[in-house]
CSV table of C-alpha atoms and ligand atoms in Angstrom, one decimal:
chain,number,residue,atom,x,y,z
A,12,UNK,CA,1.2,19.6,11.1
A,13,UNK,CA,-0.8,19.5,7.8
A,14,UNK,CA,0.4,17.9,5.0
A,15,UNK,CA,-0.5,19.7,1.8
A,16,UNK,CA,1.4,17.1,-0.7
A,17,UNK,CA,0.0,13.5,-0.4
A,18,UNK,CA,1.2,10.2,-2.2
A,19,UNK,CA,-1.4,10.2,-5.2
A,20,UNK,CA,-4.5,7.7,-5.5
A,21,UNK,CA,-1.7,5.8,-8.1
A,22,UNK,CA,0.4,5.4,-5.7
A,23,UNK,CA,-1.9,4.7,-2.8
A,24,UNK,CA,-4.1,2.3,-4.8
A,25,UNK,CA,-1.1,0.3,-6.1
A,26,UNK,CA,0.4,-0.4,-2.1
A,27,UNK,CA,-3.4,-1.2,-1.4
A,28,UNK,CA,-3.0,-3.7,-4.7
A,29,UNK,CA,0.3,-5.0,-3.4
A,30,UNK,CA,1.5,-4.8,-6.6
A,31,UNK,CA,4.2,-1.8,-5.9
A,32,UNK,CA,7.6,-2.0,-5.8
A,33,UNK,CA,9.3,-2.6,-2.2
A,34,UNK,CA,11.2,0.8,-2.0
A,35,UNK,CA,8.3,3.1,-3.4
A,36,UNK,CA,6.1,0.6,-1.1
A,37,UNK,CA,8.7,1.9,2.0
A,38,UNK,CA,8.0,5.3,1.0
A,39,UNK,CA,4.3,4.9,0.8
A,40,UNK,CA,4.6,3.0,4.2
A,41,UNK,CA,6.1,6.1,5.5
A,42,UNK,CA,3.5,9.1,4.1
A,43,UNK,CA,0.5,6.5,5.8
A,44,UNK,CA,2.5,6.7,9.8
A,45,UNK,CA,2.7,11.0,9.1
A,46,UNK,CA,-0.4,11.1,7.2
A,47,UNK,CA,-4.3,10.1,8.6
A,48,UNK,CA,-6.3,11.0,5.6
A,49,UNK,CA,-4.6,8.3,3.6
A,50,UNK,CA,-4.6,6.1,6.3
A,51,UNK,CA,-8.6,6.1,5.8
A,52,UNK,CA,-8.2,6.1,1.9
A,53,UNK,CA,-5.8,3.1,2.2
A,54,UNK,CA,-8.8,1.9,3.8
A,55,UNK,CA,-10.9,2.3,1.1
A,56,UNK,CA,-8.7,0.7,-1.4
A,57,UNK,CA,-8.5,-2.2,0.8
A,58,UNK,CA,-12.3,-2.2,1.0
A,59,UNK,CA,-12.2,-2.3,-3.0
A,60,UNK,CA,-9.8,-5.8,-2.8
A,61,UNK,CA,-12.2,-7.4,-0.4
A,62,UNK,CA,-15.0,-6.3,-2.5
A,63,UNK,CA,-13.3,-7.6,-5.5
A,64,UNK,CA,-12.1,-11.4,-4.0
A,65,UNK,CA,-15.8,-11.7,-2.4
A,66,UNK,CA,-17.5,-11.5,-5.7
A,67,UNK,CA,-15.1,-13.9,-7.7
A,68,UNK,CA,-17.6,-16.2,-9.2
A,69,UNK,CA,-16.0,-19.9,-8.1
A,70,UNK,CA,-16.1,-23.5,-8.7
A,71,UNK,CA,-13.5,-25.0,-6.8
A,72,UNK,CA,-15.0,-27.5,-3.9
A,73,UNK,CA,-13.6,-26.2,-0.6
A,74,UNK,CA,-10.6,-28.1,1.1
A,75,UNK,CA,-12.4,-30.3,3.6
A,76,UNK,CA,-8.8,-31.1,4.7
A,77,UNK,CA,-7.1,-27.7,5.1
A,78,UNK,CA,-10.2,-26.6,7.1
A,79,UNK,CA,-9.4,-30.0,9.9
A,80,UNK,CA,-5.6,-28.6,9.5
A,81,UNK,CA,-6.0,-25.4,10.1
A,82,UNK,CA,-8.8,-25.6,13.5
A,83,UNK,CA,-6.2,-28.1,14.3
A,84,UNK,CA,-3.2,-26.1,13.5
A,85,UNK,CA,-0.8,-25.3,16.7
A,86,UNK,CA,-0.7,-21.5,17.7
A,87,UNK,CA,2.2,-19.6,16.2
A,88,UNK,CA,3.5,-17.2,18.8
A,89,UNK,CA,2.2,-13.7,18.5
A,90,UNK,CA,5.1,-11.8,18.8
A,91,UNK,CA,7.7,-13.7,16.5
A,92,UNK,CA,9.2,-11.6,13.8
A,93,UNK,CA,7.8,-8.3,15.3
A,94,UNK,CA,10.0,-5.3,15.3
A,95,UNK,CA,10.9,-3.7,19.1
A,96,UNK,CA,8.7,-0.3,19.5
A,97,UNK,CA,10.5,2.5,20.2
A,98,UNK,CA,9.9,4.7,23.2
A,99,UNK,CA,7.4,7.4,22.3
A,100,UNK,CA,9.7,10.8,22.3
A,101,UNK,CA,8.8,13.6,20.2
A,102,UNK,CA,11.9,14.2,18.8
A,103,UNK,CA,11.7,11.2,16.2
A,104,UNK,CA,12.7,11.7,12.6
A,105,UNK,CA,12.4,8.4,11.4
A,106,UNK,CA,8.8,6.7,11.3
A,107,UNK,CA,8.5,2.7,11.9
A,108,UNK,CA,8.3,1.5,8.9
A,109,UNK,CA,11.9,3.7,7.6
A,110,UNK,CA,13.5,3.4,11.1
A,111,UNK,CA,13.4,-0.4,10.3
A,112,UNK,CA,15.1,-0.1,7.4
A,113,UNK,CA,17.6,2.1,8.2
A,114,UNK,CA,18.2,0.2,11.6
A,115,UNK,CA,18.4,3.4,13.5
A,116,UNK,CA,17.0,7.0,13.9
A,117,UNK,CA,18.5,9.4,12.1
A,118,UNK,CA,21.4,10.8,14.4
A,119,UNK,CA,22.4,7.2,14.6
A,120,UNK,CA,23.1,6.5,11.1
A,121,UNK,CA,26.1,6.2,9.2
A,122,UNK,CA,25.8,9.0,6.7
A,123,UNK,CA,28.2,9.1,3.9
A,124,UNK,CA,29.5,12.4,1.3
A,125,UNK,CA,26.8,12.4,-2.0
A,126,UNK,CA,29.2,15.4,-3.0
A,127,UNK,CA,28.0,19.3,-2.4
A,128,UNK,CA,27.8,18.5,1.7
A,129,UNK,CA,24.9,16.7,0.6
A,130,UNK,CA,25.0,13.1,2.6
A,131,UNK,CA,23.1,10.0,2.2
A,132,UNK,CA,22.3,6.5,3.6
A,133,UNK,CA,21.4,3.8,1.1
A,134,UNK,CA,18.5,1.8,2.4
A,135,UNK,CA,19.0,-2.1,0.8
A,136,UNK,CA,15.1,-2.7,-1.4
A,137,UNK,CA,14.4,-5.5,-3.4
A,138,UNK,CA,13.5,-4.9,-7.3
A,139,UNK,CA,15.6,-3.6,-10.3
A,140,UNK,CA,15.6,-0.3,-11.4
A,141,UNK,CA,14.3,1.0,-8.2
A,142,UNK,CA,16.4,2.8,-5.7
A,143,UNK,CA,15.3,4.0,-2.2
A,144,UNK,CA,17.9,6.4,0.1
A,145,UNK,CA,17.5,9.2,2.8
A,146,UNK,CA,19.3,12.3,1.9
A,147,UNK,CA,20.0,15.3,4.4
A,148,UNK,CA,20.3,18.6,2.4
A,149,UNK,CA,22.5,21.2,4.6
A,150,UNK,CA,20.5,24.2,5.1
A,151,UNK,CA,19.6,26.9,2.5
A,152,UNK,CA,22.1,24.6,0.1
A,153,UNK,CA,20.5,23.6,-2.8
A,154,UNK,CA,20.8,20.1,-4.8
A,155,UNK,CA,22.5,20.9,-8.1
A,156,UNK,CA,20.1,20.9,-10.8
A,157,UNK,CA,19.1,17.4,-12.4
A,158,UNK,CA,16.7,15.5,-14.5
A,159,UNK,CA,15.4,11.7,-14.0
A,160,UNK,CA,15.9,8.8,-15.5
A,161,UNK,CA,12.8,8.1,-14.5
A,162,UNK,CA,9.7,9.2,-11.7
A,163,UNK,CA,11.5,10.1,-8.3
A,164,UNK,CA,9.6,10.9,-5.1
A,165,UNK,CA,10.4,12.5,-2.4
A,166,UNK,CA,9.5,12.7,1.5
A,167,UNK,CA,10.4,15.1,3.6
A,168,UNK,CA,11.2,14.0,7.7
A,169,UNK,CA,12.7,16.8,9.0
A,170,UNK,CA,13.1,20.5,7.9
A,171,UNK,CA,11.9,21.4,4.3
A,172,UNK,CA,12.9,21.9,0.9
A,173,UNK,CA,11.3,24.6,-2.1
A,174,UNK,CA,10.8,22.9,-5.0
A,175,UNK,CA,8.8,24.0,-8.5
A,176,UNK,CA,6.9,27.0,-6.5
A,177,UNK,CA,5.9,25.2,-3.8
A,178,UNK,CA,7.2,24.2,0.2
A,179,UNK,CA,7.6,20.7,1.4
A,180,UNK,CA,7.3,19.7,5.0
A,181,UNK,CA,7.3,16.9,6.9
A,182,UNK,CA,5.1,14.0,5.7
A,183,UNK,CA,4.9,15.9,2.0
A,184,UNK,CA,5.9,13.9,-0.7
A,185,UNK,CA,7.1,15.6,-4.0
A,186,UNK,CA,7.1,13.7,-7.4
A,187,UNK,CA,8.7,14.7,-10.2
A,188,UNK,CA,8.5,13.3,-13.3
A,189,UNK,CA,11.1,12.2,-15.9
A,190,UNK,CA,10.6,15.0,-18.1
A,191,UNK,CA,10.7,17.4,-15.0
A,192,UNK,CA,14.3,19.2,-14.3
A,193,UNK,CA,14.7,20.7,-11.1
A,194,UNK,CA,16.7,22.3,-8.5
A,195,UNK,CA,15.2,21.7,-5.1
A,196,UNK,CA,16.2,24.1,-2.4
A,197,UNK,CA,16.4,23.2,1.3
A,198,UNK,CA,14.8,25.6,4.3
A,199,UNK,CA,16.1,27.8,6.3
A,200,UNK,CA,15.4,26.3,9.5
A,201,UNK,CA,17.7,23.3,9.5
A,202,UNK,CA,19.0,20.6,7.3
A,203,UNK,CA,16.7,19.0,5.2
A,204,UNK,CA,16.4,15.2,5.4
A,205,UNK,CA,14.1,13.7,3.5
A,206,UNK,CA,13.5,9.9,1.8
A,207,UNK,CA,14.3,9.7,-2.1
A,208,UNK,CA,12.7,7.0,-3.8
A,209,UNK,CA,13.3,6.5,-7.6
A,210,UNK,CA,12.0,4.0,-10.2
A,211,UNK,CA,14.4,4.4,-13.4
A,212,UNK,CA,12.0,1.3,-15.0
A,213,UNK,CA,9.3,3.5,-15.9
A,214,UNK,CA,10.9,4.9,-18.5
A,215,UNK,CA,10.1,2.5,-21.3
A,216,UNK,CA,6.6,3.6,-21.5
A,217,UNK,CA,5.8,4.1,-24.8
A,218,UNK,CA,7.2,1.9,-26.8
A,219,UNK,CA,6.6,-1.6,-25.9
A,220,UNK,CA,2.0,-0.6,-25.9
A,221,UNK,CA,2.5,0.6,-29.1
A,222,UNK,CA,4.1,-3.1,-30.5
A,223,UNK,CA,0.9,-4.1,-29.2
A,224,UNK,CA,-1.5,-2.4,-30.4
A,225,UNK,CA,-2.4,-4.5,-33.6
A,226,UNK,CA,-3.3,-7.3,-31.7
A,227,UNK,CA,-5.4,-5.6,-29.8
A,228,UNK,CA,-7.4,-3.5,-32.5
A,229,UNK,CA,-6.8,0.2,-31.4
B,26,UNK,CA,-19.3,-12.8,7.4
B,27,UNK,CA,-17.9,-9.7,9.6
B,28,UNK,CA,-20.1,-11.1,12.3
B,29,UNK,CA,-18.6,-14.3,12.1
B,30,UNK,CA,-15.4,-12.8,11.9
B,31,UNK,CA,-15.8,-11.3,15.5
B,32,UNK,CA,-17.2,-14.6,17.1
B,33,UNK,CA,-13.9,-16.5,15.5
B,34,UNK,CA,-12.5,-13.0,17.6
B,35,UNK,CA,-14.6,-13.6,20.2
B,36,UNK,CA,-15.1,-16.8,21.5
B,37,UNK,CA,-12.9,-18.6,19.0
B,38,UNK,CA,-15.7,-20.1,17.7
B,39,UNK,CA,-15.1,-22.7,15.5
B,40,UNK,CA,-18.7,-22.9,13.2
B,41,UNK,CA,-18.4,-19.3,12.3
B,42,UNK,CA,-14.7,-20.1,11.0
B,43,UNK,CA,-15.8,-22.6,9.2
B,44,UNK,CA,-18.6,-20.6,7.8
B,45,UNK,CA,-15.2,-17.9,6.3
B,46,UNK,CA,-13.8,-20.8,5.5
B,47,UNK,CA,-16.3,-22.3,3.0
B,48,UNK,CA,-16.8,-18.5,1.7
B,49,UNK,CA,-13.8,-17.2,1.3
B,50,UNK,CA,-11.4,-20.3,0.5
B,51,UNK,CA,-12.2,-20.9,-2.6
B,52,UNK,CA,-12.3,-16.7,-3.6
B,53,UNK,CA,-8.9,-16.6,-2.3
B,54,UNK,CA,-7.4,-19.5,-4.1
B,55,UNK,CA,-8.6,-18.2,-7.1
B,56,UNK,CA,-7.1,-14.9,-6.3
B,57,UNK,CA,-3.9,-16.6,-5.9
B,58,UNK,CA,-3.8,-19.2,-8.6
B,59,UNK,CA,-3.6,-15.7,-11.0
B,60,UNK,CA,0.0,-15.3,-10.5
B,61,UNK,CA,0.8,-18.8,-12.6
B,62,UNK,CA,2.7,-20.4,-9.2
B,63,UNK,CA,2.0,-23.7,-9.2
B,64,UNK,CA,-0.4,-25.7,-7.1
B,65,UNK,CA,1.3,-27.3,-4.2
B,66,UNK,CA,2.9,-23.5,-3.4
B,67,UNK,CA,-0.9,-22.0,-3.8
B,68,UNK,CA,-2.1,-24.6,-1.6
B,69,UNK,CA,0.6,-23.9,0.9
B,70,UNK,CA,-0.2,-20.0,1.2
B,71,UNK,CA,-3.6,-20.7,1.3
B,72,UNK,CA,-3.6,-22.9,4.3
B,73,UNK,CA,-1.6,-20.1,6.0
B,74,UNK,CA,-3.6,-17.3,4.8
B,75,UNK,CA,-6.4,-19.2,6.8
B,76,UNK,CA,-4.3,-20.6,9.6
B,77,UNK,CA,-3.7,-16.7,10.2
B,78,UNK,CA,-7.2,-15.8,10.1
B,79,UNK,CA,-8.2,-18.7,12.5
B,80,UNK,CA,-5.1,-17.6,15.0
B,81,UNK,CA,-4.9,-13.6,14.6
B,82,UNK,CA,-8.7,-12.9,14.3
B,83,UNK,CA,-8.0,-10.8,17.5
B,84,UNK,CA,-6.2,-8.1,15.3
B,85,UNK,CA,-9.6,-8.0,13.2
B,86,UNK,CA,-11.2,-4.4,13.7
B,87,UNK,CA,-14.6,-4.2,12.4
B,88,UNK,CA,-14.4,-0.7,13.0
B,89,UNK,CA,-12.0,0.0,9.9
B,90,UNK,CA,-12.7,-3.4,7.3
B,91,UNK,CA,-15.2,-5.8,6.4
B,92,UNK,CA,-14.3,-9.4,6.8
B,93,UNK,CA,-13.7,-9.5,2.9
B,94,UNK,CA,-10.7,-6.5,3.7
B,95,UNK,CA,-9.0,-8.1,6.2
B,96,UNK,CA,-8.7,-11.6,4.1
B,97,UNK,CA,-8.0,-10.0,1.4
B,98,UNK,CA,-4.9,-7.9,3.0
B,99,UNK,CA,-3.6,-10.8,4.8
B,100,UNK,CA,-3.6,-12.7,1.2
B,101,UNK,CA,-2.3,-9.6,-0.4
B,102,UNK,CA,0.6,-9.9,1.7
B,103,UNK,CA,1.3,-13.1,2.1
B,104,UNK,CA,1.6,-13.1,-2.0
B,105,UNK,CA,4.2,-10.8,-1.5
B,106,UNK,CA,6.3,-12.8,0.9
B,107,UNK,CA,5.7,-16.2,-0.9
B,108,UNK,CA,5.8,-14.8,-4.7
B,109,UNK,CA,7.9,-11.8,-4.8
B,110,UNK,CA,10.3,-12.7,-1.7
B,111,UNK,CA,10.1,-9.2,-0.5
B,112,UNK,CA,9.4,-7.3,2.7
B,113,UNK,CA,5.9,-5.3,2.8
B,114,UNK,CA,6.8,-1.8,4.4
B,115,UNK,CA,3.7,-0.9,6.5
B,116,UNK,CA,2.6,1.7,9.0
B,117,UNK,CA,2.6,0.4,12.4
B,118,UNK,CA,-0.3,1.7,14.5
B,119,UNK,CA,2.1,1.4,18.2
B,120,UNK,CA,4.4,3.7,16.2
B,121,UNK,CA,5.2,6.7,18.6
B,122,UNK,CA,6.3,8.5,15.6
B,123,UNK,CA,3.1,7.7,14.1
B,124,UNK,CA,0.6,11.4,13.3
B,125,UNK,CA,-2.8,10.8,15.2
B,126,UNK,CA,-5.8,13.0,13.3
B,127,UNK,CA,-6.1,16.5,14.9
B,128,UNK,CA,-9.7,15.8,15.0
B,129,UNK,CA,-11.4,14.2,18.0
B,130,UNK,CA,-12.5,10.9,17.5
B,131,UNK,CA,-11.8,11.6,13.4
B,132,UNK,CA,-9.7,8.2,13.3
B,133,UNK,CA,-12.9,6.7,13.7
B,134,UNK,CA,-15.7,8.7,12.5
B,135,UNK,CA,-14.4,9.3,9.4
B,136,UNK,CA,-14.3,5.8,8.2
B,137,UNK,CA,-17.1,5.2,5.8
B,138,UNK,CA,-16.6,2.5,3.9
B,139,UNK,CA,-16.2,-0.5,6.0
B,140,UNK,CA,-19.4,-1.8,4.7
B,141,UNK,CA,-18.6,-3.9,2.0
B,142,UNK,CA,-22.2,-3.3,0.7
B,143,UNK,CA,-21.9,0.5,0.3
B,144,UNK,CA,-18.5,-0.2,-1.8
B,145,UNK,CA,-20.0,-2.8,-4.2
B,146,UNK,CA,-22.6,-0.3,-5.1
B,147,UNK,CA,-19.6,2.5,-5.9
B,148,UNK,CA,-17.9,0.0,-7.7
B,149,UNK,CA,-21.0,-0.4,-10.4
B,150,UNK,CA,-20.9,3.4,-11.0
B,151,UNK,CA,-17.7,3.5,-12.1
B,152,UNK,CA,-16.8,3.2,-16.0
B,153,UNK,CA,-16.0,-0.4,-17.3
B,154,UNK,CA,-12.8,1.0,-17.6
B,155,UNK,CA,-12.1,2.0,-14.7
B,156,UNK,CA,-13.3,-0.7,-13.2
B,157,UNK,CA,-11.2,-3.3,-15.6
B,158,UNK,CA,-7.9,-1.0,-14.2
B,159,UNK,CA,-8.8,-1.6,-10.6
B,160,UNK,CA,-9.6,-5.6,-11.2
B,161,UNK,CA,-6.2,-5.8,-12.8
B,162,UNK,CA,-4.5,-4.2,-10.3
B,163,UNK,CA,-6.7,-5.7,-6.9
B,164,UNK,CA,-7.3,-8.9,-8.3
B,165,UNK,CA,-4.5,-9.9,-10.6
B,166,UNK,CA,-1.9,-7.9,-8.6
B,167,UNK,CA,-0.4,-6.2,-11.8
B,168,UNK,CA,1.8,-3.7,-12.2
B,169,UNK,CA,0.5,-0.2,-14.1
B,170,UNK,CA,3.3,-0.7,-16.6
B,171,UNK,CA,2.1,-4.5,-17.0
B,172,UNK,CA,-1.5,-3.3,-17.3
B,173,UNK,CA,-0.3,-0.9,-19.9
B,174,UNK,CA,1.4,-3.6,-22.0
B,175,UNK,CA,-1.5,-5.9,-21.5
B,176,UNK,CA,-4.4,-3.6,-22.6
B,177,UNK,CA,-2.0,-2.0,-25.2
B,178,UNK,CA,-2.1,2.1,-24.1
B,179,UNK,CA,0.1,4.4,-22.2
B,180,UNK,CA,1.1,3.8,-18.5
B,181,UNK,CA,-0.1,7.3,-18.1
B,182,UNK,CA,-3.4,6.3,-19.2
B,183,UNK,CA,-3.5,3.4,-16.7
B,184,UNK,CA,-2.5,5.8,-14.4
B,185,UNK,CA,-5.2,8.4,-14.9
B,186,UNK,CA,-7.9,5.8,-14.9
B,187,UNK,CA,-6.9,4.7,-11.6
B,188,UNK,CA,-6.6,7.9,-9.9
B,189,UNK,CA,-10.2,8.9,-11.4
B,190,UNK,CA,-11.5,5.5,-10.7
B,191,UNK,CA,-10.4,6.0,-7.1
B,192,UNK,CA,-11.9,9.9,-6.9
B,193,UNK,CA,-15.2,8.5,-8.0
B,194,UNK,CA,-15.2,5.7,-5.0
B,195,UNK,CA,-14.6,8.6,-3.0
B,196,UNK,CA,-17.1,11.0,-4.2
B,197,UNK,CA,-19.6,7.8,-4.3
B,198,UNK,CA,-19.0,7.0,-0.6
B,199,UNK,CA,-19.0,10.8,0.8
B,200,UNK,CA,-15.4,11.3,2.0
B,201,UNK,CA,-14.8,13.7,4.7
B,202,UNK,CA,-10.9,14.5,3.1
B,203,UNK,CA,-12.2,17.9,2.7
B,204,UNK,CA,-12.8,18.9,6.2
B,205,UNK,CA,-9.1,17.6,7.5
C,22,LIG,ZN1,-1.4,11.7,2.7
């Protein structure tokens, strides 16, 4: 498997930042368990974090007291809170990080009718505007032609969907745009299920910098 | 520090902790303190970003991050727990779904940029732009669209800077994403 579409450095460097959104963070999650080259660049953009705290010039005396607390502190148990591994088995559609959110593979789920025998599960994210949902696209059936309120990504776990001259598999994520209309097809081979991720509060990109711009002399 | 990171590992070897601890305390409270929470809560993830170091220094590869990395993602994350009350989504690496590199050994080999000295130079060739995007986003955890607002241009802008900011690094530090 080679995945030709990766997340972007945007998107990669903004998980690495912590500062993105839980459900585009799930999806991001998911592209790094299918895909090892951004595993190493999520590296890097760790690496620029730990660069970045190290140099912070600082003042503050150190905490003689949390040091004592903390050599002193009892040892949490190492497994609490950790999710249950699956066994390993090839036929997986669901990595980890989405398989704990959607508390089941993906023949377990509940699926429910999005209209056109397209079905979806909602996947419960925190952060307004942002939505996050798998989606399995019979195949050869196309999704009926839309545009976007605002960006929408999408990763493909199982089969593959044509889309804007070009073939998704699994681990490929596809972004489209709010100006961007499409009409994604799915493969041939089998149904297409994929993770959709969209962030409607982009949309107001314009309008609030240019309020700004005065005060800041551009 | 990475070396005393491994003898807290180790041996749990209480001097070399204490050696992180009088480095990097100070870095991370300031890291945290930019969010605006207030003291008492700042103190409070501070003391278990370190009480996490001190106990799961085990999980420290020095393979893959510098001491700096590792601090700073457990303090990345724990500001998203405390401050945003939300999950994190991450990889796990016991994942049997999880896609191993095809290449032999490429996991490893490929990892150039552990050393935290090879970065800072990178980071001083990039434009002070560039490098002003990346601060606002490592640093002060903000958003693109909150950057955009912030330094008054277009979230696309942001956007572009970070993605060129983050091709330089690459370029800089000789990544191998070509031969996968
Ligand atoms: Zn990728």
């Amino acid at each position: 498997m080679t995945i030709k579409h990766h997340v972007g450095d945007d998107l990669l460097l903004s998980y690495g930042a912590g500062t993105l959104d839980e459900a585009m963070s799930l999806l991001v999650a998911t592209h790094l368990a299918l895909c090892p080259t951004c595993r190493a660049d999520l590296e890097l953009a760790e690496a620029v974090g730990g660069v970045l705290i190290d140099r912070t010039p600082t003042d503050t005396a150190v905490d003689e007291a949390m040091l004592e607390a903390v050599l002193d502190g009892a040892c949490q148990d190492d497994n609490a809170g950790a999710p249950a591994l699956r066994a390993s088995n090839e036929a997986l559609v669901l990595p980890q990080p989405l398989y704990n959110y959607a508390g089941g593979d993906a023949d377990t789920l509940r699926w429910r009718s999005a209209g056109g025998g397209i079905r979806q599960v909602l996947l419960k994210t925190v952060g307004a505007g942002t939505t996050a949902r798998l989606l399995s696209i019979p195949a050869r059936k196309s999704v009926p032609r839309h545009g976007h309120r605002g960006v929408e990504a999408t990763l493909v776990l199982a089969g593959s969907f044509y889309d804007r001259d070009a073939w998704y598999r699994r681990g490929d994520v596809g972004i489209a745009s709010p100006e961007v209309v499409h009409r994604p097809v799915a493969g041939p081979e089998q149904d297409c299920i994929c993770l959709a991720v969209t962030d409607a509060r982009l949309e107001f990109r314009t309008p609030i910098p240019r309020l700004l711009q005065p005060f800041h002399g551009i | 520090m990475s070396l005393q990171l491994i003898a807290v590992a180790k041996d749990r070897d209480r001097e070399a902790f204490e050696i992180l601890f009088r480095h990097f305390s100070p870095r991370v409270r300031a890291y945290l303190v930019h969010r605006g929470s207030d003291t008492k809560n700042v103190d409070d993830i501070l003391q278990d970003v370190f009480a996490t170091v001190w106990q799961k220094a085990n999980l420290y590869d020095h393979q893959r991050a510098s001491a700096a990395a590792w601090i700073f993602t457990i303090a990345r994350n724990r500001r998203i727990d405390a401050l945003r009350n939300e999950r994190r989504p991450e990889f796990d690496p016991q994942d049997p779904a999880l896609q191993r590199n095809p290449v032999p050994g490429g996991e490893e080999t490929f990892i150039a940029w552990q050393h935290a000295k090879t970065v800072r130079i990178a980071l001083d060739v990039l434009s002070d732009e560039q490098r002003e995007v990346l601060r606002l986003s490592f640093y002060e955890g903000e958003s693109y669209s909150a950057i955009a607002v912030r330094l008054g241009i277009p979230l696309g802008t942001v956007k572009s800077r970070a993605r060129l900011a983050f091709a330089r690094l690459r370029t800089e530090l000789g990544s191998k994403r070509e031969d996968l």
